[in-house]
Every structure is written in structure tokens, then in C-alpha cells.
PDB file of C-alpha atoms in Angstrom:
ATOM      1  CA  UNK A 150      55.682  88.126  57.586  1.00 41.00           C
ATOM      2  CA  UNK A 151      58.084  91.333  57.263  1.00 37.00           C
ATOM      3  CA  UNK A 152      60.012  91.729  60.541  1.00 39.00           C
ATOM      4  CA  UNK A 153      59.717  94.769  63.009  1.00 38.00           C
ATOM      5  CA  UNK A 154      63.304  96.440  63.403  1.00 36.00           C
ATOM      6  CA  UNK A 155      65.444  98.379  61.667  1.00 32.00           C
ATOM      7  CA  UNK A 156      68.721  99.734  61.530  1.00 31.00           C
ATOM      8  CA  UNK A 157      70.879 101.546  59.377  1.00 26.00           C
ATOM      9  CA  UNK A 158      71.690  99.881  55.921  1.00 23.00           C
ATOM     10  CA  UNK A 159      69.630  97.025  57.311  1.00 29.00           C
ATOM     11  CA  UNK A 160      66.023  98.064  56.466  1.00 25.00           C
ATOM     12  CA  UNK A 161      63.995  94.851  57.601  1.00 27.00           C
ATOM     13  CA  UNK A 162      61.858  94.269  60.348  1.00 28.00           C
ATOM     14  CA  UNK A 163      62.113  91.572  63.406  1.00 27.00           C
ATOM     15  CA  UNK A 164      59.587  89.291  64.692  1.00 27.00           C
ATOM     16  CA  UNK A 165      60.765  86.084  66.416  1.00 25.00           C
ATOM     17  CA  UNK A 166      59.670  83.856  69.421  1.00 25.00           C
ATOM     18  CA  UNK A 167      60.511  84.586  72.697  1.00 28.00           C
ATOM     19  CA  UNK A 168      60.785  82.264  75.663  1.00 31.00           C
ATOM     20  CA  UNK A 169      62.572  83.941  78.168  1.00 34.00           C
ATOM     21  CA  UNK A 170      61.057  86.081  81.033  1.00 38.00           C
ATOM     22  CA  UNK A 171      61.911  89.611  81.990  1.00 39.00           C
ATOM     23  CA  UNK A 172      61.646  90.596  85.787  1.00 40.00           C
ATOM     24  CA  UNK A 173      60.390  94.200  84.893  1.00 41.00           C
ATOM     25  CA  UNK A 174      57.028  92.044  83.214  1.00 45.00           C
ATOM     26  CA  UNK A 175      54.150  93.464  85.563  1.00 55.00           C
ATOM     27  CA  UNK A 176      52.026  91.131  83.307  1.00 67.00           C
ATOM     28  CA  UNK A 177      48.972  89.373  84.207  1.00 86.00           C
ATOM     29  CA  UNK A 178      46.774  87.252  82.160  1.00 84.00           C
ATOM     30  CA  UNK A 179      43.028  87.822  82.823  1.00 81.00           C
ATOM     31  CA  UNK A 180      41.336  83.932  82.156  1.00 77.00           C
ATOM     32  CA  UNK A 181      38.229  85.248  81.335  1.00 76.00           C
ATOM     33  CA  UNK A 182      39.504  87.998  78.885  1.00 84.00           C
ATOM     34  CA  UNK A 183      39.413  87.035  75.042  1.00 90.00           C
ATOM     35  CA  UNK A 184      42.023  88.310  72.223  1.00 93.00           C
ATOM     36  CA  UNK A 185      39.119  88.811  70.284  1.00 95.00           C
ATOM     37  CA  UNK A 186      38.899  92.087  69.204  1.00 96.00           C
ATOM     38  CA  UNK A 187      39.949  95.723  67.734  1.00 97.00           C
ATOM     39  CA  UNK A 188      43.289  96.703  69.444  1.00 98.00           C
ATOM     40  CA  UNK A 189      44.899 100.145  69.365  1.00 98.00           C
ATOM     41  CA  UNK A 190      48.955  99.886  69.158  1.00 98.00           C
ATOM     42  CA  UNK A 191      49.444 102.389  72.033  1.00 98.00           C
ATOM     43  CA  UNK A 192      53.543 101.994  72.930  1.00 98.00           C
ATOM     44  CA  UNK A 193      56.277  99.952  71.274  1.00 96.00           C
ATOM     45  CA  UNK A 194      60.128  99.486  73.070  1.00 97.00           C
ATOM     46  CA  UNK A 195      62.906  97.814  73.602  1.00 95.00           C
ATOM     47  CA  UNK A 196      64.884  96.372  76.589  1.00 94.00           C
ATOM     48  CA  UNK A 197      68.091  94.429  76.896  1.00 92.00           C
ATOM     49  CA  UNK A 198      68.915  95.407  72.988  1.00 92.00           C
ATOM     50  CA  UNK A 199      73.068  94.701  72.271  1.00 91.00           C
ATOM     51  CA  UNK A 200      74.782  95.283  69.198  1.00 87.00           C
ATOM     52  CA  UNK A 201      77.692  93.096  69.258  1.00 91.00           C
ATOM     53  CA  UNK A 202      80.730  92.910  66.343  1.00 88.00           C
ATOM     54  CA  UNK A 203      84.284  92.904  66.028  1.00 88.00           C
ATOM     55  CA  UNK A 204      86.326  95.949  65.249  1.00 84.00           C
ATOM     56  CA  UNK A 205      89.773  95.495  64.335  1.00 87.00           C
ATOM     57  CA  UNK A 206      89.658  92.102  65.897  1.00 89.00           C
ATOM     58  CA  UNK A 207      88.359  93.267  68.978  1.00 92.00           C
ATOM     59  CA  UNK A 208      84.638  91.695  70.194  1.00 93.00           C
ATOM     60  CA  UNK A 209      82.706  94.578  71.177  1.00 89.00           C
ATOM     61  CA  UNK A 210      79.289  95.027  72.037  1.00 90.00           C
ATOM     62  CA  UNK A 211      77.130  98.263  71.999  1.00 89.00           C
ATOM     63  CA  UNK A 212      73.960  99.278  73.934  1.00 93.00           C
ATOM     64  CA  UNK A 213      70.662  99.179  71.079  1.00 90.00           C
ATOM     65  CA  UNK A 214      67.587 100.434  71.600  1.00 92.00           C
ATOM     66  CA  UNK A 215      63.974 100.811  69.585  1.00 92.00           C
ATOM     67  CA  UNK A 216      61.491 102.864  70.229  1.00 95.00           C
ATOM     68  CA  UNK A 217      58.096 103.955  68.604  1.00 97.00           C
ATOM     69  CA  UNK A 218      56.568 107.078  67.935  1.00 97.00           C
ATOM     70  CA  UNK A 219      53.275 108.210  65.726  1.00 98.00           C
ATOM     71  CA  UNK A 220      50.901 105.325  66.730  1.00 97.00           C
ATOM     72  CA  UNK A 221      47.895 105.239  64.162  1.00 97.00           C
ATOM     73  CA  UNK A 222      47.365 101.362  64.027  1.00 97.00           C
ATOM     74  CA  UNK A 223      44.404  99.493  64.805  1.00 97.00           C
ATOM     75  CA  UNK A 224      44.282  95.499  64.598  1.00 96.00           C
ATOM     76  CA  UNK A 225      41.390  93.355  64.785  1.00 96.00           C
ATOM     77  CA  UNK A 226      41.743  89.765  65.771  1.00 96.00           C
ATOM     78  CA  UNK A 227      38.850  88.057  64.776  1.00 95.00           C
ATOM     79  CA  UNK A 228      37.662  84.621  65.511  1.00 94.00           C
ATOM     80  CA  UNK A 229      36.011  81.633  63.395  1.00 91.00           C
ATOM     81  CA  UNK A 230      38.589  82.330  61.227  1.00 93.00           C
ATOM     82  CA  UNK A 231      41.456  83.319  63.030  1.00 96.00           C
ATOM     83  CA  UNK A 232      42.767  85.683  61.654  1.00 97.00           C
ATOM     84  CA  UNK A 233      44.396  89.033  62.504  1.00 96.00           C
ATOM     85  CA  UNK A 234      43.994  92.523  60.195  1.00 96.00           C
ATOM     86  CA  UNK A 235      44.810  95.933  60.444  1.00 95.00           C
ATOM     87  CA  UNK A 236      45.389  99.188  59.118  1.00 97.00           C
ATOM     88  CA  UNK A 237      47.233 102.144  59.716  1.00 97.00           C
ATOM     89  CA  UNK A 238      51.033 102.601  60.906  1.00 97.00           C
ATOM     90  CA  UNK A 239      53.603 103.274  63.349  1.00 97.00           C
ATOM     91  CA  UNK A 240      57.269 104.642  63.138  1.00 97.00           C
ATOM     92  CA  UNK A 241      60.066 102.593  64.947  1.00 94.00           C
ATOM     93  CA  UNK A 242      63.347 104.565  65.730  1.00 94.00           C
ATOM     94  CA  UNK A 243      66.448 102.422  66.415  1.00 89.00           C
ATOM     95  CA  UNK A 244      69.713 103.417  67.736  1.00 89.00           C
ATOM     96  CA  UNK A 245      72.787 102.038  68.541  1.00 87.00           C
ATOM     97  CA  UNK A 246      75.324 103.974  71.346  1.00 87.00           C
ATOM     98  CA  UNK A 247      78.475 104.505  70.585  1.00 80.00           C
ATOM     99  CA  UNK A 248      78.878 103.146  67.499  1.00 70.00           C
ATOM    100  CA  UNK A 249      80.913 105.667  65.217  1.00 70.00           C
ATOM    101  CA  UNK A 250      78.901 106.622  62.095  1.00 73.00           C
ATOM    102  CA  UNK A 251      75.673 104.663  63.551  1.00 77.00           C
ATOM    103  CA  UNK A 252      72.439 107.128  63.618  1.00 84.00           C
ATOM    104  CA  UNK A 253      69.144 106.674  64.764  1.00 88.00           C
ATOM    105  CA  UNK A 254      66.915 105.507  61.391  1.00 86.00           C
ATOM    106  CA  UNK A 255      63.238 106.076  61.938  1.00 92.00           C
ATOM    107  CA  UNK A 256      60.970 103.103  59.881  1.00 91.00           C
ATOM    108  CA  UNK A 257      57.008 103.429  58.819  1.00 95.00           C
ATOM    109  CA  UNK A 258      55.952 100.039  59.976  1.00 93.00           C
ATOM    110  CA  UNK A 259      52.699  99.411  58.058  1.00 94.00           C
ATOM    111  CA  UNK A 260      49.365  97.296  59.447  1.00 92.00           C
ATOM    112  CA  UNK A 261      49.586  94.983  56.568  1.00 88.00           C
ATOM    113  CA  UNK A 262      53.341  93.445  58.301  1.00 86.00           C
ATOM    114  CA  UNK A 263      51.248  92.353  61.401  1.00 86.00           C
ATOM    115  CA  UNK A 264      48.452  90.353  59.449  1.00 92.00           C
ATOM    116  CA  UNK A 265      47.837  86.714  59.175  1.00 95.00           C
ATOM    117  CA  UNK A 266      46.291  83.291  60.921  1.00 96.00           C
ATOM    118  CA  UNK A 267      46.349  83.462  64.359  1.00 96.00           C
ATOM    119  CA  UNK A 268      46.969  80.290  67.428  1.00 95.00           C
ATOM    120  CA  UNK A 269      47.222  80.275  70.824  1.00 94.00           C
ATOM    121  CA  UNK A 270      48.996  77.934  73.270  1.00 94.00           C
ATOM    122  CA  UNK A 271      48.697  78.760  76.662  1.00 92.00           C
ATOM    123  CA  UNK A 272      50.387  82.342  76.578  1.00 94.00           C
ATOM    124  CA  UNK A 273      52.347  82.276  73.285  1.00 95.00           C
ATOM    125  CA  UNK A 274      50.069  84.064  70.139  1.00 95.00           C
ATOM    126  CA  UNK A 275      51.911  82.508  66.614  1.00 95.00           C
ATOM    127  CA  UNK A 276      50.689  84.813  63.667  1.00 95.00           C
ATOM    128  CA  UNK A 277      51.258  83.030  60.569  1.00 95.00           C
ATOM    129  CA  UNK A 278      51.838  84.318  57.242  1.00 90.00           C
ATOM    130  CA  UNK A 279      52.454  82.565  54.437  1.00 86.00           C
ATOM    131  CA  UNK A 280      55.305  80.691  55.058  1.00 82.00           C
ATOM    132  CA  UNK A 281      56.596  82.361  57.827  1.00 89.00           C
ATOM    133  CA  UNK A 282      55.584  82.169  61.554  1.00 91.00           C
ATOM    134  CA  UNK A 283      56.238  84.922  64.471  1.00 90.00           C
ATOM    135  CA  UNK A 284      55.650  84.031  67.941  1.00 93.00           C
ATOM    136  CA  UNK A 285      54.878  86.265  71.049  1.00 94.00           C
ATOM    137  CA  UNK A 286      54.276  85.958  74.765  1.00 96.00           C
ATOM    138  CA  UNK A 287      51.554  86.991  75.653  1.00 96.00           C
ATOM    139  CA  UNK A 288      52.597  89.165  78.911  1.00 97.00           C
ATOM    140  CA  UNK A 289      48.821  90.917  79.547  1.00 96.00           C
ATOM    141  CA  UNK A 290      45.597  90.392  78.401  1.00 96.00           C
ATOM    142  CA  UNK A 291      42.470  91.904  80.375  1.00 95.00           C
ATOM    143  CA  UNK A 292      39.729  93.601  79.271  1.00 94.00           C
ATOM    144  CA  UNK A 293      41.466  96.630  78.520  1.00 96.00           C
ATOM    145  CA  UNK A 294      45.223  95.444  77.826  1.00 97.00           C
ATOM    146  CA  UNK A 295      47.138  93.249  75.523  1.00 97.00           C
ATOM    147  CA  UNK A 296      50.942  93.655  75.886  1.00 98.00           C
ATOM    148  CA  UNK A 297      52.852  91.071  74.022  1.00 96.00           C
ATOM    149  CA  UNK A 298      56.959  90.665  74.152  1.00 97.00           C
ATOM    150  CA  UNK A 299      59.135  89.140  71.352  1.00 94.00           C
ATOM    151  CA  UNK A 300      62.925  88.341  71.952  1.00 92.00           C
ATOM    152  CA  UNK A 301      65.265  88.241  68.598  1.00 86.00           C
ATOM    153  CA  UNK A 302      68.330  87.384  67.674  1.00 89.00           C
ATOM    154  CA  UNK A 303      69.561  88.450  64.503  1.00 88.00           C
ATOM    155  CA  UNK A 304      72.639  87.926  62.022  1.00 89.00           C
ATOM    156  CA  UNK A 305      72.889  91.436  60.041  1.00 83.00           C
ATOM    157  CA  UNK A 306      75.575  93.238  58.149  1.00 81.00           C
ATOM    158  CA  UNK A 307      75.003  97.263  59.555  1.00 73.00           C
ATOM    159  CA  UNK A 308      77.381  99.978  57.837  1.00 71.00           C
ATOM    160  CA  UNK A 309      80.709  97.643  57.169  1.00 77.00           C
ATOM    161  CA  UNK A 310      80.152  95.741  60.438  1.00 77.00           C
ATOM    162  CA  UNK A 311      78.894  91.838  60.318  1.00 86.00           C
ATOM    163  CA  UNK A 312      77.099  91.564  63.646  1.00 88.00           C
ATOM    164  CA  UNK A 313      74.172  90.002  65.840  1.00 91.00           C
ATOM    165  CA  UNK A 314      71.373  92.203  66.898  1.00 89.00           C
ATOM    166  CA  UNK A 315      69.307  91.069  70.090  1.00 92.00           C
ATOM    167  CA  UNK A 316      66.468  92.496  72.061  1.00 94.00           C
ATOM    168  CA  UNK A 317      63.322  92.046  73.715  1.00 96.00           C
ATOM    169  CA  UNK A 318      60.726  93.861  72.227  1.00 95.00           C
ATOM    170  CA  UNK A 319      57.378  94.880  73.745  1.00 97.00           C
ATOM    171  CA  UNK A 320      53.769  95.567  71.636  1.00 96.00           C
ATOM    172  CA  UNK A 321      51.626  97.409  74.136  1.00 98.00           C
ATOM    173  CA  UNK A 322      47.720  97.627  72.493  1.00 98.00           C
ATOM    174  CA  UNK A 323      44.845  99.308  74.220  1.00 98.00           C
ATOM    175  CA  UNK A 324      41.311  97.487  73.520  1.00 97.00           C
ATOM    176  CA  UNK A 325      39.148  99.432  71.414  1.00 96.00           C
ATOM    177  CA  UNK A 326      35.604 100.006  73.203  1.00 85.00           C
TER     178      UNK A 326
END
């Protein structure tokens, strides 16, 4: 499965498993609510993002963030198969702060990068496709909500910097009725 995040000579996307909690999660999971479903992709972000690398031997780390903009995508997770499609797109903008030379890069994320056999296990959603598996929490799910958070850590060479990229990243999708 492409990844979701971007940065300057980068160009790929993240998706990896997250485990941790964050205390700004509001998040409640509704028993009786299914994933089932068309869901509208209504807000994607970033918290906690770091962008750390040495310059000139020094370890420094900068602030990152990602952000969305220009939501037009729709999935449907279907059941009996499993399975998860979409179409349409979103834009992800990431920046890092105070990195010299580093500016914001805007990426089309396309619906086809979020399709694939879906599992649940307790709150974690694993999308699967072909040989590659990405993992969420699921942080809401009601009848009107899914919001699911993915935490990454990343090995990337960015401009002429080797460094590690981390964040957790939020999917916010509003059910379609």
C-alpha cells in the first residue's frame, strides 16, 4: 500500500501501526456501530510530528507538521468480502519549521492508496494490500464518525539531510447517509 506523507525530495506516503495513546483523543467507540459503510474523508492532521538529523555534527530536531486540504474522497468498506474501495482524492501539505531550504510540498493523495482487505481486532483496522499491511487505531466509530490515528516512524533522506520522520497522524471520515 503507498504511504500517506510527504516531504520535500521524499515523495512517498506513510501508513504504519500505531499503539500509543494521545491525551487530546476525545474518542469513543460506539459497540453497536459497524465500519460498514461509505465514508467521506472530512479532515486529515498531524500532532507530535519531529524532524530530527544532524547538522554539522550537531543532533537537532525540528517541529513537522501535515495537514490536508481539498477533501473529495469517499471510501466504502464493505463486508462479506472485506474489503475497502474508494475514489476520489485529497491534498496533504507537509512542513517542517525551521529547517533552512525546507518548504511546505503539497501531495494529491489518490483513493486507490487506501484500498485493500480489511480486519479488525478489538480497535486496531489492518488494511492489507498486497504484500504490505497498515494498521490504525480506531479512535471513534459511531453512527456518524470514524476517526482513525496512525503513528510512524520513518528513515528518509530530505534535501541533503539523512533523518527520521515521526508523527501521529489522524483520518477523520464522516458516514455517508
Amino acid at each position: 500500500m503507498k504511504r500517506f506523507f510527504l516531504l520535500p525530495t521524499l515523495i512517498i506516503t506513510l501508513f504504519i501501526t500505531s499503539c500509543s495513546s494521545d491525551d487530546n483523543d476525545d474518542g469513543t467507540i460506539d459497540g453497536s456501530a459497524t465500519l460498514a459503510g461509505s465514508w467521506n474523508l472530512t479532515e486529515f492532521y498531524s500532532e507530535d510530528g519531529s524532524f530530527s538529523t544532524t547538522i554539522l555534527n550537531i543532533p537537532v530536531n525540528f517541529p513537522m507538521s501535515i495537514t490536508g486540504k481539498d477533501y473529495d474522497l469517499r471510501i466504502d468498506i464493505g463486508e462479506n468480502p472485506n474489503m475497502v474501495t474508494g475514489e476520489g482524492s485529497y491534498v496533504t501539505v507537509a512542513s517542517v519549521d525551521g529547517l533552512p531550504d525546507a518548504e511546505p510540498v503539497e501531495t494529491t493523495i489518490n483513493a486507490s492508496e487506501l484500498e485493500g482487505k480489511w480486519s479488525k481486532n478489538g480497535n486496531m483496522l489492518t488494511v492489507s494490500q498486497e504484500s504490505e499491511e497498515t494498521v490504525f487505531e480506531i479512535v471513534t466509530l459511531n453512527d456518524t464518525e470514524l476517526r482513525l490515528k496512525q503513528s510512524f516512524s520513518e528513515e528518509a533522506d530530505i534535501l541533503e539531510y539523512s533523518a527520521t520522520l515521526e508523527a501521529d497522524q489522524y483520518f477523520v471520515f464522516t458516514r455517508v447517509q
